[in-house]
PDB file of C-alpha atoms in Angstrom:
ATOM      1  CA  MET A 276      -5.587 -16.826 -27.289  1.00  0.00           C
ATOM      2  CA  ALA A 277      -8.630 -16.663 -27.380  1.00  0.00           C
ATOM      3  CA  LEU A 278      -9.538 -13.034 -25.497  1.00  0.00           C
ATOM      4  CA  TYR A 279     -12.284 -10.365 -24.913  1.00  0.00           C
ATOM      5  CA  SER A 280     -13.142  -7.859 -27.290  1.00  0.00           C
ATOM      6  CA  LEU A 281     -11.111  -4.731 -25.843  1.00  0.00           C
ATOM      7  CA  ASN A 282     -13.125  -0.963 -25.110  1.00  0.00           C
ATOM      8  CA  ILE A 283     -10.599   0.553 -22.374  1.00  0.00           C
ATOM      9  CA  SER A 284     -11.749   3.524 -22.125  1.00  0.00           C
ATOM     10  CA  PRO A 285     -10.231   6.905 -22.225  1.00  0.00           C
ATOM     11  CA  ILE A 286      -9.830   7.563 -18.043  1.00  0.00           C
ATOM     12  CA  ASP A 287      -8.571   3.504 -18.253  1.00  0.00           C
ATOM     13  CA  ARG A 288      -5.549   3.854 -20.951  1.00  0.00           C
ATOM     14  CA  TYR A 289      -4.910   7.564 -19.350  1.00  0.00           C
ATOM     15  CA  LEU A 290      -4.663   6.381 -15.857  1.00  0.00           C
ATOM     16  CA  HIS A 291      -2.495   2.828 -17.540  1.00  0.00           C
ATOM     17  CA  SER A 292      -0.403   5.190 -18.716  1.00  0.00           C
ATOM     18  CA  LEU A 293       0.398   6.773 -15.205  1.00  0.00           C
ATOM     19  CA  LEU A 294       0.575   3.627 -13.357  1.00  0.00           C
ATOM     20  CA  HIS A 295       3.507   1.916 -15.730  1.00  0.00           C
ATOM     21  CA  ASN A 296       5.356   5.790 -15.336  1.00  0.00           C
ATOM     22  CA  ASN A 297       5.244   6.362 -12.534  1.00  0.00           C
ATOM     23  CA  LYS A 298       3.871   9.297 -12.533  1.00  0.00           C
ATOM     24  CA  LEU A 299       1.153  10.242  -9.920  1.00  0.00           C
ATOM     25  CA  TRP A 300       1.597  11.752  -6.737  1.00  0.00           C
ATOM     26  CA  LYS A 301      -0.378  12.034  -3.421  1.00  0.00           C
ATOM     27  CA  LEU A 302       1.245  15.226  -1.318  1.00  0.00           C
ATOM     28  CA  VAL A 303       1.088  14.177   1.835  1.00  0.00           C
ATOM     29  CA  ASP A 304      -1.493  16.506   4.720  1.00  0.00           C
ATOM     30  CA  THR A 305      -3.296  17.879   1.301  1.00  0.00           C
ATOM     31  CA  ASN A 306      -6.352  17.121   0.113  1.00  0.00           C
ATOM     32  CA  ILE A 307      -3.914  16.635  -4.299  1.00  0.00           C
ATOM     33  CA  VAL A 308      -3.419  14.408  -6.021  1.00  0.00           C
ATOM     34  CA  ALA A 309      -0.440  15.176  -8.649  1.00  0.00           C
ATOM     35  CA  MET A 310      -0.371  13.917 -12.135  1.00  0.00           C
ATOM     36  CA  CYS A 311       1.560  14.218 -15.376  1.00  0.00           C
ATOM     37  CA  ASP A 312       0.563  13.679 -19.096  1.00  0.00           C
ATOM     38  CA  PHE A 313       3.014  12.183 -21.266  1.00  0.00           C
ATOM     39  CA  SER A 314       4.713  12.494 -25.098  1.00  0.00           C
ATOM     40  CA  ASP A 315       6.094   9.836 -26.559  1.00  0.00           C
ATOM     41  CA  ASP A 316       9.527  12.472 -26.485  1.00  0.00           C
ATOM     42  CA  GLU A 317      10.099  11.792 -23.055  1.00  0.00           C
ATOM     43  CA  ASP A 318      12.326  14.988 -23.251  1.00  0.00           C
ATOM     44  CA  LYS A 319       8.997  16.578 -23.919  1.00  0.00           C
ATOM     45  CA  GLN A 320       7.488  14.762 -20.716  1.00  0.00           C
ATOM     46  CA  THR A 321       5.849  18.037 -18.696  1.00  0.00           C
ATOM     47  CA  LEU A 322       3.247  18.694 -15.816  1.00  0.00           C
ATOM     48  CA  CYS A 323       0.239  18.702 -17.417  1.00  0.00           C
ATOM     49  CA  ASN A 324      -2.199  19.470 -14.122  1.00  0.00           C
ATOM     50  CA  SER A 325      -2.872  18.602 -10.621  1.00  0.00           C
ATOM     51  CA  ALA A 326      -6.404  17.922  -8.456  1.00  0.00           C
ATOM     52  CA  ILE A 327      -7.607  18.763  -5.926  1.00  0.00           C
ATOM     53  CA  VAL A 328     -10.122  16.742  -4.319  1.00  0.00           C
ATOM     54  CA  THR A 329     -12.558  17.711  -1.478  1.00  0.00           C
ATOM     55  CA  VAL A 330     -15.018  16.287   0.429  1.00  0.00           C
ATOM     56  CA  ASN A 331     -17.213  15.652  -1.971  1.00  0.00           C
ATOM     57  CA  SER A 332     -16.111  16.715  -4.934  1.00  0.00           C
ATOM     58  CA  LEU A 333     -13.052  16.055  -7.224  1.00  0.00           C
ATOM     59  CA  MET A 334     -11.956  19.544  -9.644  1.00  0.00           C
ATOM     60  CA  CYS A 335      -9.058  19.559 -11.886  1.00  0.00           C
ATOM     61  CA  THR A 336      -7.590  23.209 -11.659  1.00  0.00           C
ATOM     62  CA  THR A 337      -6.332  22.197 -14.874  1.00  0.00           C
ATOM     63  CA  CYS A 338      -9.499  21.890 -16.592  1.00  0.00           C
ATOM     64  CA  ARG A 339     -12.143  23.302 -13.908  1.00  0.00           C
ATOM     65  CA  ASP A 340     -14.360  20.304 -13.790  1.00  0.00           C
ATOM     66  CA  ASN A 341     -14.642  17.906 -12.149  1.00  0.00           C
ATOM     67  CA  GLN A 342     -16.142  14.973 -14.612  1.00  0.00           C
ATOM     68  CA  CYS A 343     -12.974  15.495 -16.889  1.00  0.00           C
ATOM     69  CA  ILE A 344      -9.928  12.466 -17.294  1.00  0.00           C
ATOM     70  CA  HIS A 345      -7.954  13.546 -15.104  1.00  0.00           C
ATOM     71  CA  ALA A 346     -10.767  14.038 -11.618  1.00  0.00           C
ATOM     72  CA  LYS A 347     -11.891  10.879 -12.959  1.00  0.00           C
ATOM     73  CA  ALA A 348      -8.749   9.135 -12.834  1.00  0.00           C
ATOM     74  CA  ALA A 349      -7.502  10.405 -10.377  1.00  0.00           C
ATOM     75  CA  GLN A 350     -10.537   9.243  -8.063  1.00  0.00           C
ATOM     76  CA  ILE A 351      -9.517   5.287  -9.299  1.00  0.00           C
ATOM     77  CA  ALA A 352      -5.902   6.296  -8.088  1.00  0.00           C
ATOM     78  CA  ILE A 353      -7.491   7.233  -4.633  1.00  0.00           C
ATOM     79  CA  ASP A 354      -9.468   4.534  -4.342  1.00  0.00           C
ATOM     80  CA  ASP A 355      -7.761   1.762  -4.726  1.00  0.00           C
ATOM     81  CA  GLN A 356      -4.723   4.403  -3.176  1.00  0.00           C
ATOM     82  CA  LEU A 357      -2.338   3.235  -6.736  1.00  0.00           C
ATOM     83  CA  PHE A 358       0.198   6.798  -5.679  1.00  0.00           C
ATOM     84  CA  HIS A 359       3.588   7.291  -4.273  1.00  0.00           C
ATOM     85  CA  LYS A 360       3.467   9.889  -1.506  1.00  0.00           C
ATOM     86  CA  VAL A 361       5.815  12.989  -1.491  1.00  0.00           C
ATOM     87  CA  GLU A 362       6.399  15.370   1.180  1.00  0.00           C
ATOM     88  CA  ALA A 363       6.694  18.925   1.129  1.00  0.00           C
ATOM     89  CA  LYS A 364       9.740  21.360   2.127  1.00  0.00           C
ATOM     90  CA  SER A 365       8.656  24.085   3.488  1.00  0.00           C
ATOM     91  CA  TYR A 366       9.902  28.149   3.306  1.00  0.00           C
ATOM     92  CA  ASP A 367       8.026  30.313   5.791  1.00  0.00           C
ATOM     93  CA  THR A 368       4.666  29.732   4.523  1.00  0.00           C
ATOM     94  CA  LEU A 369       5.198  28.366   1.197  1.00  0.00           C
ATOM     95  CA  LYS A 370       5.417  24.358   0.730  1.00  0.00           C
ATOM     96  CA  VAL A 371       7.541  23.000  -2.714  1.00  0.00           C
ATOM     97  CA  PHE A 372       6.551  19.330  -3.152  1.00  0.00           C
ATOM     98  CA  TYR A 373       9.478  17.559  -5.501  1.00  0.00           C
ATOM     99  CA  LEU A 374       8.078  15.443  -8.144  1.00  0.00           C
ATOM    100  CA  THR A 375      10.856  15.304 -10.437  1.00  0.00           C
ATOM    101  CA  ASP A 376      14.239  17.238 -10.732  1.00  0.00           C
ATOM    102  CA  ASN A 377      12.450  18.976 -13.339  1.00  0.00           C
ATOM    103  CA  SER A 378       8.659  19.126 -11.568  1.00  0.00           C
ATOM    104  CA  VAL A 379       7.722  21.426  -8.926  1.00  0.00           C
ATOM    105  CA  ILE A 380       3.900  22.109  -7.002  1.00  0.00           C
ATOM    106  CA  LEU A 381       4.005  25.414  -4.645  1.00  0.00           C
ATOM    107  CA  LYS A 382       1.717  25.338  -2.520  1.00  0.00           C
ATOM    108  CA  ASP A 383       0.026  28.308   0.107  1.00  0.00           C
ATOM    109  CA  ASP A 384      -2.466  28.960   1.670  1.00  0.00           C
ATOM    110  CA  THR A 385      -5.064  29.963  -0.549  1.00  0.00           C
ATOM    111  CA  THR A 386      -3.166  28.904  -4.079  1.00  0.00           C
ATOM    112  CA  ILE A 387      -1.480  25.992  -5.480  1.00  0.00           C
ATOM    113  CA  HIS A 388       1.119  26.885  -8.524  1.00  0.00           C
ATOM    114  CA  THR A 389       2.570  23.830 -10.230  1.00  0.00           C
ATOM    115  CA  LEU A 390       5.690  24.921 -12.181  1.00  0.00           C
ATOM    116  CA  ASN A 391       8.346  22.853 -14.679  1.00  0.00           C
ATOM    117  CA  CYS A 392      11.755  23.580 -16.085  1.00  0.00           C
ATOM    118  CA  LYS A 393      12.504  23.283 -19.615  1.00  0.00           C
ATOM    119  CA  GLU A 394      16.118  23.554 -20.998  1.00  0.00           C
ATOM    120  CA  GLY A 395      16.999  25.357 -17.644  1.00  0.00           C
ATOM    121  CA  SER A 396      13.762  27.933 -17.591  1.00  0.00           C
ATOM    122  CA  TRP A 397      11.314  27.217 -14.691  1.00  0.00           C
ATOM    123  CA  ASN A 398       7.457  27.969 -15.500  1.00  0.00           C
ATOM    124  CA  CYS A 399       4.439  27.915 -13.627  1.00  0.00           C
ATOM    125  CA  ARG A 400       1.641  25.909 -15.350  1.00  0.00           C
ATOM    126  CA  THR A 401      -0.702  27.571 -13.338  1.00  0.00           C
ATOM    127  CA  CYS A 402      -0.439  31.325 -13.889  1.00  0.00           C
ATOM    128  CA  ILE A 403      -1.629  32.842 -17.399  1.00  0.00           C
ATOM    129  CA  LYS A 404       0.104  36.303 -16.100  1.00  0.00           C
ATOM    130  CA  ALA A 405       3.126  36.452 -13.674  1.00  0.00           C
ATOM    131  CA  CYS A 406       3.334  33.940 -11.162  1.00  0.00           C
ATOM    132  CA  SER A 407       4.587  36.052  -7.716  1.00  0.00           C
ATOM    133  CA  ARG A 408       5.248  31.994  -6.181  1.00  0.00           C
ATOM    134  CA  LYS A 409       7.458  31.635  -9.056  1.00  0.00           C
ATOM    135  CA  SER A 410       9.693  34.368  -8.476  1.00  0.00           C
ATOM    136  CA  GLU A 411      10.097  33.647  -4.491  1.00  0.00           C
ATOM    137  CA  PHE A 412      10.604  29.812  -5.537  1.00  0.00           C
ATOM    138  CA  LEU A 413      13.792  31.119  -8.274  1.00  0.00           C
ATOM    139  CA  SER A 414      14.602  33.299  -5.789  1.00  0.00           C
ATOM    140  CA  THR A 415      14.786  31.582  -2.296  1.00  0.00           C
ATOM    141  CA  VAL A 416      14.109  28.445  -2.813  1.00  0.00           C
ATOM    142  CA  LEU A 417      15.327  27.110  -6.457  1.00  0.00           C
ATOM    143  CA  HIS A 418      19.333  26.767  -4.723  1.00  0.00           C
ATOM    144  CA  SER A 419      17.450  23.775  -2.941  1.00  0.00           C
ATOM    145  CA  ILE A 420      16.294  21.630  -4.858  1.00  0.00           C
ATOM    146  CA  PRO A 421      17.247  18.173  -4.264  1.00  0.00           C
ATOM    147  CA  GLU A 422      19.054  15.956  -6.489  1.00  0.00           C
ATOM    148  CA  LYS A 423      16.201  12.957  -6.070  1.00  0.00           C
ATOM    149  CA  PRO A 424      12.889  13.706  -5.708  1.00  0.00           C
ATOM    150  CA  ASN A 425      11.848  12.761  -1.723  1.00  0.00           C
ATOM    151  CA  TYR A 426       9.829   9.807  -2.333  1.00  0.00           C
ATOM    152  CA  ILE A 427       7.967   7.953   0.372  1.00  0.00           C
ATOM    153  CA  GLU A 428       8.383   4.373   0.159  1.00  0.00           C
ATOM    154  CA  GLN A 429       5.071   2.969  -0.609  1.00  0.00           C
ATOM    155  CA  GLN A 430       4.130  -0.561  -0.439  1.00  0.00           C
ATOM    156  CA  TYR A 431       1.506  -2.231  -2.775  1.00  0.00           C
ATOM    157  CA  PRO A 432       0.809  -5.440  -1.552  1.00  0.00           C
ATOM    158  CA  THR A 433      -1.587  -8.047  -3.381  1.00  0.00           C
ATOM    159  CA  VAL A 434      -4.722  -9.561  -2.544  1.00  0.00           C
ATOM    160  CA  SER A 435      -3.562 -12.696  -3.982  1.00  0.00           C
ATOM    161  CA  THR A 436      -2.012 -15.205  -1.115  1.00  0.00           C
ATOM    162  CA  THR A 437      -1.213 -17.839  -3.058  1.00  0.00           C
ATOM    163  CA  PRO A 438       1.468 -17.835  -5.083  1.00  0.00           C
ATOM    164  CA  ILE A 439       1.111 -19.723  -8.937  1.00  0.00           C
ATOM    165  CA  PRO A 440       4.482 -22.145  -9.196  1.00  0.00           C
ATOM    166  CA  LEU A 441       5.914 -21.509 -12.639  1.00  0.00           C
ATOM    167  CA  TYR A 442       5.753 -24.795 -13.663  1.00  0.00           C
ATOM    168  CA  LEU A 443       2.455 -25.481 -13.195  1.00  0.00           C
ATOM    169  CA  ASP A 444       1.256 -28.583 -11.971  1.00  0.00           C
ATOM    170  CA  ASP A 445      -1.576 -31.390 -14.057  1.00  0.00           C
ATOM    171  CA  VAL A 446      -4.790 -29.081 -12.719  1.00  0.00           C
ATOM    172  CA  LEU A 447      -3.167 -26.006 -13.578  1.00  0.00           C
ATOM    173  CA  SER A 448      -2.190 -27.361 -16.622  1.00  0.00           C
ATOM    174  CA  ASN A 449      -5.434 -28.098 -17.903  1.00  0.00           C
ATOM    175  CA  VAL A 450      -6.674 -24.613 -16.629  1.00  0.00           C
ATOM    176  CA  TYR A 451      -4.204 -22.992 -19.278  1.00  0.00           C
ATOM    177  CA  ASN A 452      -4.507 -24.952 -21.452  1.00  0.00           C
ATOM    178  CA  ASP A 453      -8.375 -24.094 -21.522  1.00  0.00           C
ATOM    179  CA  GLN A 454      -7.705 -20.696 -21.084  1.00  0.00           C
ATOM    180  CA  LEU A 455      -5.622 -20.823 -24.204  1.00  0.00           C
ATOM    181  CA  LYS A 456      -8.579 -22.460 -26.135  1.00  0.00           C
ATOM    182  CA  ASN A 457     -11.412 -20.933 -24.795  1.00  0.00           C
ATOM    183  CA  GLY A 458     -10.175 -17.454 -23.559  1.00  0.00           C
ATOM    184  CA  ILE A 459      -9.959 -16.207 -19.563  1.00  0.00           C
ATOM    185  CA  GLN A 460     -13.699 -17.103 -18.418  1.00  0.00           C
ATOM    186  CA  LEU A 461     -14.628 -15.586 -15.209  1.00  0.00           C
ATOM    187  CA  SER A 462     -18.501 -14.863 -13.813  1.00  0.00           C
ATOM    188  CA  VAL A 463     -19.751 -10.889 -14.325  1.00  0.00           C
ATOM    189  CA  ASP A 464     -19.552 -11.232  -9.867  1.00  0.00           C
ATOM    190  CA  ILE A 465     -16.733 -13.211  -8.298  1.00  0.00           C
ATOM    191  CA  TYR A 466     -17.277 -14.391  -5.584  1.00  0.00           C
ATOM    192  CA  PRO A 467     -14.133 -16.201  -2.624  1.00  0.00           C
ATOM    193  CA  ASN A 468     -15.006 -20.456  -2.587  1.00  0.00           C
ATOM    194  CA  ILE A 469     -14.257 -20.407   1.031  1.00  0.00           C
ATOM    195  CA  LEU A 470     -17.072 -21.598   3.749  1.00  0.00           C
ATOM    196  CA  ASN A 471     -15.370 -20.448   6.872  1.00  0.00           C
ATOM    197  CA  CYS A 472     -12.707 -18.968   8.402  1.00  0.00           C
ATOM    198  CA  MET A 473      -9.533 -19.984   9.654  1.00  0.00           C
ATOM    199  CA  ASN A 474     -11.270 -20.045  13.220  1.00  0.00           C
ATOM    200  CA  HIS A 475     -13.876 -22.042  11.351  1.00  0.00           C
ATOM    201  CA  TYR A 476     -16.725 -19.692  11.574  1.00  0.00           C
ATOM    202  CA  PRO A 477     -19.015 -18.487   9.069  1.00  0.00           C
ATOM    203  CA  PHE A 478     -18.570 -15.883   6.547  1.00  0.00           C
ATOM    204  CA  CYS A 479     -21.474 -13.677   6.049  1.00  0.00           C
ATOM    205  CA  ASP A 480     -23.282 -12.384   2.721  1.00  0.00           C
ATOM    206  CA  PRO A 481     -20.554 -10.691   0.500  1.00  0.00           C
ATOM    207  CA  VAL A 482     -20.243  -8.072  -0.230  1.00  0.00           C
ATOM    208  CA  PRO A 483     -18.322  -5.221  -3.307  1.00  0.00           C
ATOM    209  CA  ALA A 484     -14.620  -5.300  -2.510  1.00  0.00           C
ATOM    210  CA  ARG A 485     -14.546  -1.802  -4.147  1.00  0.00           C
ATOM    211  CA  PRO A 486     -16.711   0.334  -4.835  1.00  0.00           C
ATOM    212  CA  SER A 487     -17.016   0.728  -9.135  1.00  0.00           C
ATOM    213  CA  LYS A 488     -17.494  -2.215 -11.481  1.00  0.00           C
ATOM    214  CA  GLY A 489     -14.390  -3.499 -13.511  1.00  0.00           C
ATOM    215  CA  ILE A 490     -11.014  -5.595 -13.971  1.00  0.00           C
ATOM    216  CA  ILE A 491      -8.454  -5.718 -16.368  1.00  0.00           C
ATOM    217  CA  ILE A 492      -6.207  -8.566 -16.934  1.00  0.00           C
ATOM    218  CA  TYR A 493      -2.466  -8.317 -17.852  1.00  0.00           C
ATOM    219  CA  THR A 494      -1.548 -10.762 -20.445  1.00  0.00           C
ATOM    220  CA  GLU A 495       0.657 -11.881 -22.218  1.00  0.00           C
ATOM    221  CA  SER A 496      -0.207 -10.529 -25.677  1.00  0.00           C
ATOM    222  CA  ASP A 497      -3.055  -8.232 -24.624  1.00  0.00           C
ATOM    223  CA  VAL A 498      -5.218  -6.269 -21.839  1.00  0.00           C
ATOM    224  CA  ILE A 499      -8.498  -7.707 -21.067  1.00  0.00           C
ATOM    225  CA  TYR A 500     -10.869  -5.441 -20.043  1.00  0.00           C
ATOM    226  CA  LEU A 501     -14.033  -6.457 -18.551  1.00  0.00           C
ATOM    227  CA  PRO A 502     -16.380  -3.511 -17.885  1.00  0.00           C
ATOM    228  CA  GLU A 503     -19.515  -5.681 -16.159  1.00  0.00           C
ATOM    229  CA  HIS A 504     -17.331  -7.845 -13.949  1.00  0.00           C
ATOM    230  CA  GLN A 505     -16.851  -6.687  -9.996  1.00  0.00           C
ATOM    231  CA  VAL A 506     -15.189  -9.187  -6.716  1.00  0.00           C
ATOM    232  CA  PHE A 507     -16.907  -9.222  -3.614  1.00  0.00           C
ATOM    233  CA  LYS A 508     -15.063 -10.751  -0.402  1.00  0.00           C
ATOM    234  CA  LYS A 509     -16.286 -11.958   2.998  1.00  0.00           C
ATOM    235  CA  SER A 510     -16.132 -10.823   6.101  1.00  0.00           C
ATOM    236  CA  CYS A 511     -16.756 -14.058   8.965  1.00  0.00           C
ATOM    237  CA  SER A 512     -19.384 -13.896  11.293  1.00  0.00           C
ATOM    238  CA  GLY A 513     -16.533 -14.408  14.551  1.00  0.00           C
ATOM    239  CA  PRO A 514     -14.904 -11.836  16.471  1.00  0.00           C
ATOM    240  CA  CYS A 515     -12.214 -12.593  14.957  1.00  0.00           C
ATOM    241  CA  ASN A 516     -13.215 -10.445  11.992  1.00  0.00           C
ATOM    242  CA  CYS A 517     -11.451 -11.885   9.321  1.00  0.00           C
ATOM    243  CA  ILE A 518     -11.980 -11.013   5.527  1.00  0.00           C
ATOM    244  CA  ALA A 519     -12.156 -13.438   2.513  1.00  0.00           C
ATOM    245  CA  SER A 520     -10.662 -12.449  -0.774  1.00  0.00           C
ATOM    246  CA  PHE A 521     -10.520 -13.611  -4.862  1.00  0.00           C
ATOM    247  CA  ASP A 522      -7.002 -14.665  -4.669  1.00  0.00           C
ATOM    248  CA  GLY A 523      -7.251 -15.881  -8.325  1.00  0.00           C
ATOM    249  CA  SER A 524      -4.496 -18.375  -7.818  1.00  0.00           C
ATOM    250  CA  SER A 525      -6.961 -21.233  -9.094  1.00  0.00           C
ATOM    251  CA  ASP A 526      -7.839 -19.496 -12.053  1.00  0.00           C
ATOM    252  CA  LEU A 527      -3.674 -18.284 -12.966  1.00  0.00           C
ATOM    253  CA  LEU A 528      -4.458 -15.137 -12.124  1.00  0.00           C
ATOM    254  CA  LEU A 529      -2.731 -12.783  -9.190  1.00  0.00           C
ATOM    255  CA  ASN A 530      -4.852 -10.328  -8.152  1.00  0.00           C
ATOM    256  CA  LEU A 531      -3.479  -6.633  -7.293  1.00  0.00           C
ATOM    257  CA  ASN A 532      -6.157  -4.549  -5.972  1.00  0.00           C
ATOM    258  CA  ASN A 533      -9.502  -5.934  -7.075  1.00  0.00           C
ATOM    259  CA  ARG A 534      -9.329  -4.521  -9.660  1.00  0.00           C
ATOM    260  CA  TYR A 535      -6.358  -4.769 -11.758  1.00  0.00           C
ATOM    261  CA  PHE A 536      -5.098  -8.332 -12.975  1.00  0.00           C
ATOM    262  CA  ILE A 537      -1.860  -9.823 -13.677  1.00  0.00           C
ATOM    263  CA  HIS A 538      -1.843 -13.808 -15.422  1.00  0.00           C
ATOM    264  CA  TYR A 539       0.011 -16.147 -15.572  1.00  0.00           C
ATOM    265  CA  SER A 540       1.614 -16.122 -19.569  1.00  0.00           C
ATOM    266  CA  LEU A 541       2.670 -12.635 -18.481  1.00  0.00           C
ATOM    267  CA  LEU A 542       4.146 -13.578 -15.061  1.00  0.00           C
ATOM    268  CA  TYR A 543       6.184 -16.531 -17.024  1.00  0.00           C
ATOM    269  CA  GLU A 544       7.496 -15.004 -19.648  1.00  0.00           C
ATOM    270  CA  TYR A 545       9.123 -12.113 -17.361  1.00  0.00           C
ATOM    271  CA  SER A 546      10.660 -14.373 -15.469  1.00  0.00           C
ATOM    272  CA  GLU A 547      11.958 -16.983 -18.303  1.00  0.00           C
ATOM    273  CA  LEU A 548      13.428 -12.994 -19.545  1.00  0.00           C
ATOM    274  CA  MET A 549      14.611 -12.831 -16.115  1.00  0.00           C
ATOM    275  CA  THR A 550      16.282 -15.852 -15.824  1.00  0.00           C
ATOM    276  CA  MET A 551      18.155 -16.008 -18.864  1.00  0.00           C
ATOM    277  CA  SER A 552      18.726 -12.983 -20.066  1.00  0.00           C
ATOM    278  CA  ARG A 553      19.196 -10.820 -17.403  1.00  0.00           C
ATOM    279  CA  ASN A 554      16.330  -8.516 -18.587  1.00  0.00           C
ATOM    280  CA  THR A 555      14.724  -5.743 -15.819  1.00  0.00           C
ATOM    281  CA  LEU A 556      11.366  -4.640 -15.117  1.00  0.00           C
ATOM    282  CA  GLN A 557      11.270  -1.510 -16.682  1.00  0.00           C
ATOM    283  CA  GLY A 558      12.838  -2.454 -19.334  1.00  0.00           C
ATOM    284  CA  PHE A 559       9.935  -5.137 -19.591  1.00  0.00           C
ATOM    285  CA  ILE A 560       7.590  -2.877 -19.149  1.00  0.00           C
ATOM    286  CA  ARG A 561       8.536  -0.190 -21.421  1.00  0.00           C
ATOM    287  CA  ALA A 562       8.565  -3.520 -24.091  1.00  0.00           C
ATOM    288  CA  LYS A 563       5.210  -4.284 -23.361  1.00  0.00           C
ATOM    289  CA  ASN A 564       4.110  -0.856 -23.394  1.00  0.00           C
ATOM    290  CA  ARG A 565       5.096  -0.205 -26.971  1.00  0.00           C
ATOM    291  CA  LYS A 566       3.461  -3.712 -28.263  1.00  0.00           C
ATOM    292  CA  LEU A 567       0.476  -2.521 -26.674  1.00  0.00           C
ATOM    293  CA  LYS A 568       0.874   0.792 -28.457  1.00  0.00           C
ATOM    294  CA  ARG A 569       1.368  -0.862 -31.998  1.00  0.00           C
ATOM    295  CA  LEU A 570      -1.021  -3.021 -31.448  1.00  0.00           C
ATOM    296  CA  GLY A 571      -3.903   0.222 -30.382  1.00  0.00           C
ATOM    297  CA  ARG A 572      -3.698  -0.971 -26.978  1.00  0.00           C
TER     298      ARG A 572
END
């Protein structure tokens, strides 16, 4: 398959790892996004940092910077709602957010502490010297850690509403064969091809669907990064306030959130593996991540 050259930025690569390993959280009723850094050894995976979001800036408490890779990745996650939500357990003035069985965030009125447990020993990754909040956590809270994190179930509806059939008709087969020969062809500015809403009101001029440019397409064999492409949406001029979005089905693309797209080839591969060999989704994702890592993606 002829593909665009791939030069994924470190920010997108880092965010890709967080999303596929479900290690990105928004702490409910706070301005904090928490994320993990990863090692190839699963036993060594530890909480890396918490990025604090303010009204006008994004500050990473690990790097003390609002332009680091963590802060930039957190901004994309906030724009696109790409995180789990986790609620706090309150103990007097201390709020405890249980991210995993071995990672917690402690928050009081003025400070934030990230704690990790390795081989039965809890350590504060925020304080250089002795951490008083860690002592309070160990003495009064530790026995209350639940067996599983208290996640709020998060739904991720797709922008696409038209399903792509598993077995393509003649029109979509021609599109697929053309993509195999020439690659996935998209204009730099991607517009929904709808003139009127369902109530027959015309649509207004298109506006960007996201604040920043760049889309990522996942295919069976690669990840295509198109940094200059941008998806647009339209609002109708009538009182119904209908929104037209780029569906992507005619190009064999599943539009997740106007930034991430999944190509038919990847959907078909998973469907076949699931029906023929009962391959799980998590197993499929892990295998794909290993393959992309070997290819340097």
